[in-house]
Coordinates of C-alpha atoms in Angstrom, one line a residue:
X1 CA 102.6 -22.8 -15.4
X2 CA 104.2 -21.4 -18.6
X3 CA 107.2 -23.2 -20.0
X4 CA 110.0 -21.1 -20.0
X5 CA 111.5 -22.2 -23.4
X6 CA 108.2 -22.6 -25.1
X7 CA 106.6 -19.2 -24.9
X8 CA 107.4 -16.8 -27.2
X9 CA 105.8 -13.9 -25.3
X10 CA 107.9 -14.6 -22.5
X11 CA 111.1 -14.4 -24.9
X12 CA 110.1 -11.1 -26.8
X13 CA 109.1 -9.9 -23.2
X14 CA 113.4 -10.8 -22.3
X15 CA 114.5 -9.4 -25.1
X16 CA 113.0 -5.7 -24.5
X17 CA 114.2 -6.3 -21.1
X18 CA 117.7 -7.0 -22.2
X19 CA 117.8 -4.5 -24.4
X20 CA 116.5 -1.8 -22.0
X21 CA 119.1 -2.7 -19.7
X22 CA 121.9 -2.3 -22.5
X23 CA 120.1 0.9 -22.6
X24 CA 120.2 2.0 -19.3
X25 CA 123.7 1.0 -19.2
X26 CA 124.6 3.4 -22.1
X27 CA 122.9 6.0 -20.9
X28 CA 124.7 5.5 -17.4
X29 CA 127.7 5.4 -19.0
X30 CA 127.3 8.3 -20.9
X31 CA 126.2 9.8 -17.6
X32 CA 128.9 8.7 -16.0
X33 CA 131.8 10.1 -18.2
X34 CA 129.9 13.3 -18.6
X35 CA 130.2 13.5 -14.8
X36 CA 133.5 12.8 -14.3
X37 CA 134.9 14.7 -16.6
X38 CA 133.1 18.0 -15.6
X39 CA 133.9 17.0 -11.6
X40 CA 137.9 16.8 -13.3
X41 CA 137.0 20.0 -15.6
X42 CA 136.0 21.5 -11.8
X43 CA 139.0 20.4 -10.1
X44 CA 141.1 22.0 -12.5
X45 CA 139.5 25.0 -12.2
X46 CA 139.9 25.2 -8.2
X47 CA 143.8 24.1 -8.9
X48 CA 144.3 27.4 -11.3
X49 CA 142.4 29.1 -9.1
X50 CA 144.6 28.4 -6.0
X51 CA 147.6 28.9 -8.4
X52 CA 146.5 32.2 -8.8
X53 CA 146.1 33.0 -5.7
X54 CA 149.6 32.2 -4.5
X55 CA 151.3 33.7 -7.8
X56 CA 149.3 36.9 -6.2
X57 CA 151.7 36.3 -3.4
X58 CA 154.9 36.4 -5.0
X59 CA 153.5 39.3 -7.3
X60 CA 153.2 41.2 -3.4
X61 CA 156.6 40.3 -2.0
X62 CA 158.2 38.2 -4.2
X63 CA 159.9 34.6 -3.4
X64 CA 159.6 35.1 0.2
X65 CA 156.1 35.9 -0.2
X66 CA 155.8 33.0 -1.7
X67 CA 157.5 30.7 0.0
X68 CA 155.9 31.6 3.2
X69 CA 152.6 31.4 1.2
X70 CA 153.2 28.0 0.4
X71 CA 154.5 26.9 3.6
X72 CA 151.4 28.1 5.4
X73 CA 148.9 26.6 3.2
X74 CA 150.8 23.3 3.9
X75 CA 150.7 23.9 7.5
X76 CA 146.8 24.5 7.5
X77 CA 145.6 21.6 4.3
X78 CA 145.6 19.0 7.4
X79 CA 143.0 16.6 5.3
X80 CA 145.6 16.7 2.8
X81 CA 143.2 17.0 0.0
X82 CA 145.8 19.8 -1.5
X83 CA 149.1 19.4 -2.4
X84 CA 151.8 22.3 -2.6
X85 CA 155.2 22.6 -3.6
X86 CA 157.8 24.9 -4.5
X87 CA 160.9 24.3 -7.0
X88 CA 163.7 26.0 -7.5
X89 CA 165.7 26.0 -11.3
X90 CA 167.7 22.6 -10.3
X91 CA 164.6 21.1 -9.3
X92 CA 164.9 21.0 -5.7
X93 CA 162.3 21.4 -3.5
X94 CA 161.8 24.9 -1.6
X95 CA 158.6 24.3 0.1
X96 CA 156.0 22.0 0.4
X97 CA 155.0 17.9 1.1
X98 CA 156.5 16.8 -2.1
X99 CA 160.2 16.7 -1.8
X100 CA 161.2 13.5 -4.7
X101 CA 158.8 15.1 -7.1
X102 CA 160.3 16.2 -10.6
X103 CA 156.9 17.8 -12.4
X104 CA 156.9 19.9 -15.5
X105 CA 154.8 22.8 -16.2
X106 CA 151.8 22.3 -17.6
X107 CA 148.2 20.8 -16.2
X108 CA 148.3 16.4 -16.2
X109 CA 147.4 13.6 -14.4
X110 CA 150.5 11.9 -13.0
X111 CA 151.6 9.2 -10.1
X112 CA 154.4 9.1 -7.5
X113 CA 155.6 6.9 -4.7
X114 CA 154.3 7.7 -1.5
X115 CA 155.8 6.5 1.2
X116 CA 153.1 6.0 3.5
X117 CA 150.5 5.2 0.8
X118 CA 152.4 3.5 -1.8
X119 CA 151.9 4.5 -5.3
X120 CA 149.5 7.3 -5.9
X121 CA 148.0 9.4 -8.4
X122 CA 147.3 13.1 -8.3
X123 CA 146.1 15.8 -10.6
X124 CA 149.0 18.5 -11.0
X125 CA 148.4 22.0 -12.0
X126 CA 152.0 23.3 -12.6
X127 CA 153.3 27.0 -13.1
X128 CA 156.6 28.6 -14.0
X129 CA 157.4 31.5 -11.8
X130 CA 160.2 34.6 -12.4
X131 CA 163.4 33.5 -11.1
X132 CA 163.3 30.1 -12.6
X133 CA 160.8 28.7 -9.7
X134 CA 158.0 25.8 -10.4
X135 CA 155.4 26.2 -8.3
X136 CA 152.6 23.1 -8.2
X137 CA 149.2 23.1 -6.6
X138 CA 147.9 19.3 -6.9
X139 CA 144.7 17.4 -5.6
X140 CA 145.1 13.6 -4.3
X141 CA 143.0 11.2 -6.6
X142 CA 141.1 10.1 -3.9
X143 CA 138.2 12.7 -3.9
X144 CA 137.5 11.5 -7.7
X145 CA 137.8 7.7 -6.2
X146 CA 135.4 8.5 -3.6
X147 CA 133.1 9.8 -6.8
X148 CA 133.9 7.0 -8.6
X149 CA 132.7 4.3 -6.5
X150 CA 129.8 5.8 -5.5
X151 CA 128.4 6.0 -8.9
X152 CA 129.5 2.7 -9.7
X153 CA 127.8 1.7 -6.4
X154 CA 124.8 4.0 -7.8
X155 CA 124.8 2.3 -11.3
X156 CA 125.4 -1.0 -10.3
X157 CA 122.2 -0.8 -8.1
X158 CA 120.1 0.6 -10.4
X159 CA 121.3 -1.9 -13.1
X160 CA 120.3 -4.6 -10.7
X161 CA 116.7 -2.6 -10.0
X162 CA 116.1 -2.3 -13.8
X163 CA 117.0 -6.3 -14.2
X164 CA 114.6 -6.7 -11.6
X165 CA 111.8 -4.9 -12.7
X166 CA 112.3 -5.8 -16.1
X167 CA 111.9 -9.7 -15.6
X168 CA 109.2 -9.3 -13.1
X169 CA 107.5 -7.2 -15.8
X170 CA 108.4 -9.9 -18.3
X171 CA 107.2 -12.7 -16.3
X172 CA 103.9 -10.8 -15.7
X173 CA 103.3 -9.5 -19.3
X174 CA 104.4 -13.3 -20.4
X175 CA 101.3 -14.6 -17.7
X176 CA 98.8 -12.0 -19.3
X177 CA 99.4 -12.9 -23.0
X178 CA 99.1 -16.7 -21.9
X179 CA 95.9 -16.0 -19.8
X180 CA 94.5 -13.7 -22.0
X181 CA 95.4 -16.4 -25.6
X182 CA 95.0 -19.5 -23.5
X183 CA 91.2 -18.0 -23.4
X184 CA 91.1 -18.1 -27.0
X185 CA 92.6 -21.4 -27.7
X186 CA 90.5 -22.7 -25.3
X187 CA 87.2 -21.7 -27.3
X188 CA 89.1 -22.7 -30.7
X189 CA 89.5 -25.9 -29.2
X190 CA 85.8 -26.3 -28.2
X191 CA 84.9 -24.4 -31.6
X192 CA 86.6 -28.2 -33.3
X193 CA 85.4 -30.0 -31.0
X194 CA 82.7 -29.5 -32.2
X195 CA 81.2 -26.5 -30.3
X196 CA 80.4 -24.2 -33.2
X197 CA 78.1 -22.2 -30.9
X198 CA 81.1 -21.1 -29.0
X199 CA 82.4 -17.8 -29.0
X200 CA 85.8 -15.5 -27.4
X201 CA 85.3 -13.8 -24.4
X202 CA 85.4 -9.8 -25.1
X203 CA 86.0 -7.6 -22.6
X204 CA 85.0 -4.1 -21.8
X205 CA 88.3 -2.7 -22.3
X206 CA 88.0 -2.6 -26.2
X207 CA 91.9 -3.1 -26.3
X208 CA 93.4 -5.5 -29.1
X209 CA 92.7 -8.7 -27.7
X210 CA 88.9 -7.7 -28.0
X211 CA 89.5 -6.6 -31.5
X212 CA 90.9 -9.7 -32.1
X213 CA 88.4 -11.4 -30.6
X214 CA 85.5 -9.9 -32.0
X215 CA 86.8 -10.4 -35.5
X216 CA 87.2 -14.4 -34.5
X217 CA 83.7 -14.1 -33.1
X218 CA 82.6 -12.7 -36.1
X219 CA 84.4 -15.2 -38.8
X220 CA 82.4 -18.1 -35.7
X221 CA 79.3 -16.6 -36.5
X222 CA 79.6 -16.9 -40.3
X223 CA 81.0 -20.5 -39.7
X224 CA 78.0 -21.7 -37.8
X225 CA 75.8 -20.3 -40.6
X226 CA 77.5 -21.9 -43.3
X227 CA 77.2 -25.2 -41.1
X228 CA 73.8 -24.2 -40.4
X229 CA 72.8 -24.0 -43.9
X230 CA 74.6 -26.7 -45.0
X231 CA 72.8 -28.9 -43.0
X232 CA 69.8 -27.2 -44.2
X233 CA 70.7 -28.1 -47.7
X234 CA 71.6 -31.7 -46.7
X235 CA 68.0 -31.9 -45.0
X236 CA 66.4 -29.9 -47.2
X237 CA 67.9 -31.8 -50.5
X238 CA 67.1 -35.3 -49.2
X239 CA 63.5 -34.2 -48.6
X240 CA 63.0 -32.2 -52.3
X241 CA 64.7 -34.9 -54.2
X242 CA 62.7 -37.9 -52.5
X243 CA 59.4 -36.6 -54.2
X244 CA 60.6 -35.7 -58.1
X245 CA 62.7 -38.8 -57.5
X246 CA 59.7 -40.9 -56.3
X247 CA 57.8 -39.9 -59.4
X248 CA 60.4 -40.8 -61.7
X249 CA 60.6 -44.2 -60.1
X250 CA 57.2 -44.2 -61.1
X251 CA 56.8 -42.6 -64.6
X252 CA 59.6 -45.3 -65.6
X253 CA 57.3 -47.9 -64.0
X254 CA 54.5 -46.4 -65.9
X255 CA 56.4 -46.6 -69.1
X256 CA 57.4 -50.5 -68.7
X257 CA 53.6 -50.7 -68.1
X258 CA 52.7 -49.0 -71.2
X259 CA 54.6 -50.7 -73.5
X260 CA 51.6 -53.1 -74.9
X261 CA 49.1 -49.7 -74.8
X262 CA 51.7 -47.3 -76.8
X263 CA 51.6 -44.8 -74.4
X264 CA 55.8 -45.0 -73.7
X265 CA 56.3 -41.8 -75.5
X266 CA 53.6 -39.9 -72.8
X267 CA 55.8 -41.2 -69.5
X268 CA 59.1 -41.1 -71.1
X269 CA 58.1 -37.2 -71.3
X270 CA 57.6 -37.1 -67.9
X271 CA 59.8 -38.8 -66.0
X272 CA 62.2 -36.3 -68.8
X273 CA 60.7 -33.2 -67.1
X274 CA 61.0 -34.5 -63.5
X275 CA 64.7 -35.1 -64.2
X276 CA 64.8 -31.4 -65.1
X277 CA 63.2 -30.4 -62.2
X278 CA 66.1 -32.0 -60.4
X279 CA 68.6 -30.9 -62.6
X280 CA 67.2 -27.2 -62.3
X281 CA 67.1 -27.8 -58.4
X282 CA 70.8 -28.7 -58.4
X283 CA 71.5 -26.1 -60.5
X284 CA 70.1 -23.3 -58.4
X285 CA 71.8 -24.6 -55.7
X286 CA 75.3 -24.3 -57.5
X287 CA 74.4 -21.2 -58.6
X288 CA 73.6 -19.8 -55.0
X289 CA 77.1 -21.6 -53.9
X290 CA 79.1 -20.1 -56.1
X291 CA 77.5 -16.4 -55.7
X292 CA 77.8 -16.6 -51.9
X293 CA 81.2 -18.7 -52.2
X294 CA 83.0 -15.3 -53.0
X295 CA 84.7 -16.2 -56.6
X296 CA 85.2 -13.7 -58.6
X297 CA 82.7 -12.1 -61.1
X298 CA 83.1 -10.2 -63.9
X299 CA 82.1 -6.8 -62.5
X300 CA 81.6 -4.1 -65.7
X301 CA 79.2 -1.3 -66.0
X302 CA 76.4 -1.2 -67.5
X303 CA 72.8 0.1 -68.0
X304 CA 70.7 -1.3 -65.5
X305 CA 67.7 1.0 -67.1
X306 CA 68.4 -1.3 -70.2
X307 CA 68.6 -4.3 -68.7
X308 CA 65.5 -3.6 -66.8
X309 CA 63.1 -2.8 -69.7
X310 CA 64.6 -5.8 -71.8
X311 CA 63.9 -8.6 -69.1
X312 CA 60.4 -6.6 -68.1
X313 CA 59.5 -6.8 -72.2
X314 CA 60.9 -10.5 -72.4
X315 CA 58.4 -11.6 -69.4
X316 CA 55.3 -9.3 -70.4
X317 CA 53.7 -12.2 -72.5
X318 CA 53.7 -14.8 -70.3
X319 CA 52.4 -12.4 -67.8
X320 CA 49.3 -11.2 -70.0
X321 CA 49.5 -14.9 -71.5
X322 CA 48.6 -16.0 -67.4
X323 CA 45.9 -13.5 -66.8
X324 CA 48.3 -11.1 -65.6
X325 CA 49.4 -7.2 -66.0
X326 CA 53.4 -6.5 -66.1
X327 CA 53.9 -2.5 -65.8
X328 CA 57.5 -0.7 -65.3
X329 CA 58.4 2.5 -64.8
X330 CA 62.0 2.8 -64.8
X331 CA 64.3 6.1 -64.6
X332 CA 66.5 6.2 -67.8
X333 CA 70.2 6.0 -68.1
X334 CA 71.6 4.7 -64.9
X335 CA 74.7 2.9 -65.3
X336 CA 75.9 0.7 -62.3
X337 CA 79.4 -1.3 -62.2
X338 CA 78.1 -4.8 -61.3
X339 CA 77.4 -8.5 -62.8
X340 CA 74.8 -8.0 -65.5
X341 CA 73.9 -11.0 -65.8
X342 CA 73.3 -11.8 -62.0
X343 CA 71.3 -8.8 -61.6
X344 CA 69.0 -10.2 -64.7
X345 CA 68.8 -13.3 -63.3
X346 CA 68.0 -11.7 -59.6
X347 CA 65.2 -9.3 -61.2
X348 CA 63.8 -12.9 -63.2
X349 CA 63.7 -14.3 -59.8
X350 CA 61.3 -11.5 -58.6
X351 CA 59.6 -11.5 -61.4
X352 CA 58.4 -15.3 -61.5
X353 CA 57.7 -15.3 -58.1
X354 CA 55.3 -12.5 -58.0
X355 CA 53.8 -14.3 -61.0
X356 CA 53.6 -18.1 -59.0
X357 CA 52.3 -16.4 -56.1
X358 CA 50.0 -14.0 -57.0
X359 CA 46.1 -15.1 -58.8
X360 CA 44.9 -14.3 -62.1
X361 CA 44.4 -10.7 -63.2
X362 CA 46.8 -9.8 -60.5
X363 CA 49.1 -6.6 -61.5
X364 CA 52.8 -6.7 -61.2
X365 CA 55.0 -3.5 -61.2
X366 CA 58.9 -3.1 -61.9
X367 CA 60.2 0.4 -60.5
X368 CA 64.0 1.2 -61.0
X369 CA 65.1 4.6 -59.3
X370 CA 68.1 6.3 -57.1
X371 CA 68.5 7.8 -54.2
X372 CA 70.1 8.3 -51.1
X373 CA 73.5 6.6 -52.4
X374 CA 71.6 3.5 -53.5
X375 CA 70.2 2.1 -57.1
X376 CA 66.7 0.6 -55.6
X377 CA 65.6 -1.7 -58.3
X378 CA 62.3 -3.1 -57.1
X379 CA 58.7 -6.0 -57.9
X380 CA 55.9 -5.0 -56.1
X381 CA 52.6 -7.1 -56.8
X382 CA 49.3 -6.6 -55.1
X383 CA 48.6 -10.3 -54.1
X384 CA 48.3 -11.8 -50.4
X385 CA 52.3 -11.2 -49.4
X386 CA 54.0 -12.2 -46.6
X387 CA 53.4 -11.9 -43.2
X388 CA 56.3 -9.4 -41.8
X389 CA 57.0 -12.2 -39.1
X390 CA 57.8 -14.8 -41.7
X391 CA 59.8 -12.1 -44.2
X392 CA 63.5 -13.3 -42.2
X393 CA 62.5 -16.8 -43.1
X394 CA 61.7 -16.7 -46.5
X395 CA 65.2 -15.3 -47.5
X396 CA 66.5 -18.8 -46.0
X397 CA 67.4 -21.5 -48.2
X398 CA 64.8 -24.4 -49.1
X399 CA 62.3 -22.1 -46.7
X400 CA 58.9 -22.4 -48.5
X401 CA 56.1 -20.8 -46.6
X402 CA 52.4 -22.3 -45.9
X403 CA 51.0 -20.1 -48.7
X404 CA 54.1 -21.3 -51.6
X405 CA 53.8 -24.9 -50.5
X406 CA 50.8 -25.9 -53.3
X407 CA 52.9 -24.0 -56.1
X408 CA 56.2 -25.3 -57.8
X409 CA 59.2 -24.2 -56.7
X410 CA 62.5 -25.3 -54.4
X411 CA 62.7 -22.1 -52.1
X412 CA 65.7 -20.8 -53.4
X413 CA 64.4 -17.7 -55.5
X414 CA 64.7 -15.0 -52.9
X415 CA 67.8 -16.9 -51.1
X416 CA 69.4 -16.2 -54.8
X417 CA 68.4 -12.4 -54.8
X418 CA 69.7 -11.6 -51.3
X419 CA 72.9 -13.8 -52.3
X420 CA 73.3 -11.5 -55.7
X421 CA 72.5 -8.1 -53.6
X422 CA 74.7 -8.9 -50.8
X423 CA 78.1 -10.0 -53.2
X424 CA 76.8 -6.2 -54.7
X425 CA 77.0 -4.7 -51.0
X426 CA 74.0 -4.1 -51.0
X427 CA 70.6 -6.5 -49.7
X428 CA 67.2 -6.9 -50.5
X429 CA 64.0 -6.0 -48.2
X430 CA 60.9 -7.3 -48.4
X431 CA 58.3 -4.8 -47.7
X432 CA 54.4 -4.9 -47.2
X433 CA 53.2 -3.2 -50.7
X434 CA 49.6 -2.6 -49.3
X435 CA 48.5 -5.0 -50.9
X436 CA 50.5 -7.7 -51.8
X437 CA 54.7 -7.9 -51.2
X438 CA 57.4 -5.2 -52.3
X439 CA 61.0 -7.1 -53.1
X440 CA 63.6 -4.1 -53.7
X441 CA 67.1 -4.7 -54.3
X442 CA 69.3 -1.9 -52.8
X443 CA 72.6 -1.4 -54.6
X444 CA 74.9 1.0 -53.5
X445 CA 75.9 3.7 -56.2
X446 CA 80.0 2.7 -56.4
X447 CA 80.6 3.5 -60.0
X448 CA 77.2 4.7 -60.6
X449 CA 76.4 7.3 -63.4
X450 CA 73.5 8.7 -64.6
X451 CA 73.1 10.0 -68.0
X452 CA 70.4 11.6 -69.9

């Protein structure tokens, strides 16, 4: 049951209500003078129009005329919705049903004492005639009164319909909003309870409340995978640093054994490279955070072309140094607005693992070209690859397929890459290469120029 004083649909729901009802009474208002002024407007029309019609009278025959005029209409107004009298100069009455009356010429709204009736109010059209005559045609309030309380009859019922509809329609659009949010709390509730699986209902409608709720179903979806992976890392990092760890332990037991044989320096070296390894493995991992963490970079343009052929010429001897062939063919001149130094670092990434996972005399390829709105800055190598099926998987952090598992490594080189394209908006593929495994980086071309 929603609590009245608590729900703040219900209240903005109350206050449209009440101020469609101030409305309505405005506009009824409004309505309601307009009306009665034309209705008086009209009644002062068929007053000078009667007037008329008896001053036509005394035109014909003159007082007589008139006075029998008078007299007659008198005789026949039995529902005494018309009034008539005749005046002379002192004020006295000739004819008519006004006798104690002293009007004035002119057109007013006036009251008298009635004696039947008590004090009553009348609408006076009033004419001077030749001779020093008054002659008055009036109309008894009542027929306006009768007007007047049936439109206040009118309003007041459809003031009380509006009030009605309007707090049944409150009430209900009040129920919806609670149904329709109660829905949503409900799942945010489950969601920290623990639920992260959980998602908002979305209807077919496609109104706001699905918007809404598709945009919450979309920030739940990148909530479980940042718990998802951060699990991952916490599995992943106890299982990686138990081995380099397990060798330290045991280079440093090595070295206390070595003392007497002078072989200290020896162990002391390695346990000094294991302790890089696991330095090097937390810093990827920091590195990965803070690219897919969202802080800012500094984003400036420059030549990607450049770039390209500097880290392909930095990395060409320790490819033919390895048994191996580093080619590129890279289209000059294209400037991109970006990070240069997480694109270098991306493109190293490609380039060292197409060298760890590829055998001797293998040939390795950098291609750097545009088109279709997109810089494609690509590796392709022509060793074994990676099985389409297992593609998805190795862009996952710590993921190190069956074929990587017998060469160094932490499984974080292509999870780095995707990280760096994606914060770019754009995303790397892995492609067969026929033989061997096509990495391309697919940049979108925001700010990018080429130049000859």
């Amino acid at each position: 049951m929603i609590r009245l004083h608590k729900s703040a649909t219900l209240r903005m729901a109350l206050a449209y209500t009440a101020c469609l009802t101030l409305g309505v009474m405005g506009l009824w208002g409004g309505a309601f003078w307009t009306m009665r002024h034309a209705f008086q407007q009209q009644l002062d029309v068929d007053l000078d129009d009667e007037a008329d019609r008896l001053l036509a009278e005394f035109r014909k025959g003159s007082t007589p005329a008139l006075v029998g005029a008078v007299g007659s209409r008198v005789r026949l107004n039995t529902s005494d919705e018309l009034i008539y009298a005749l005046y002379d100069r002192k004020g006295q009455e000739i004819a008519g049903n006004l006798p104690h009356l002293r009007p004035r010429p002119g057109k007013y709204t006036m009251q008298f004492e009635d004696r039947d009736e008590g004090l009553d109010t009348i609408r006076v059209v009033a004419r001077d005639v030749p001779g020093g005559l008054l002659l008055l045609v009036a109309a008894d309030s009542e027929r306006m009164d009768r007007i007047d309380r049936r439109m206040e009859t009118s309003f007041v019922g459809a003031l009380l319909g509006v009030l009605a509809l309007g707090l049944l329609g409150a009430f209900l659009f009040a129920r919806l909003l609670h149904d329709k949010l109660g829905r949503i709390a409900l799942q945010a509730y489950a969601v920290a309870d623990g639920a992260v699986s959980a998602r908002m209902p979305v209807s077919d409608r496609g109104d706001e409340f699905d918007h809404l709720a598709v945009s919450l179903n979309h920030m739940l979806a990148r909530i479980e995978a940042l718990i998802a992976n951060l699990r991952l890392v916490s599995g992943a990092l106890a299982h990686d640093l138990r081995t380099p760890l397990t060798r330290l332990r045991q280079r440093i037991e090595d070295a206390a054994d070595s003392c007497q044989e002078g072989r200290v320096q020896d162990e002391l070296d390695r346990a000094t490279r294991e302790v890089e390894d696991v330095l090097g493995l937390f810093g990827a991992i920091l590195q990965l955070s803070e690219v897919e963490g969202g802080g800012a970079l500094q984003m400036q343009p420059f030549d990607v072309a450049e770039l390209a052929d500097r880290v392909a010429e930095t990395y060409e001897p320790a490819f033919a140094e390895d048994g191996r062939r580093l080619g590129w063919l890279v289209e000059p001149g294209m400037t991109i607005v970006g990070s240069s130094s997480l694109i270098a670092q991306s493109l190293s990434n490609l380039l060292e693992n197409a060298s760890r996972h590829t055998p001797v005399g293998s040939e390795v390829e950098i291609t750097l070209a545009s088109g279709n709105g997109e810089v494609l800055l690509s590796v392709r190598d022509n060793g074994a690859g990676i099985d389409s099926a297992d593609r998805a998987r190795a862009l996952e952090r710590f993921v190190r397929l069956d074929a990587a598992r017998s060469t160094p490594g932490f499984g974080l080189g292509l999870p780095l890459v995707d990280a760096v394209a994606r914060r770019h908006g754009g995303w790397l593929e892995l492609a067969d290469a026929r033989p061997g495994l096509r990495a391309t980086m697919h940049l979108p071309c925001r700010g990018v120029s080429n130049g000859a």
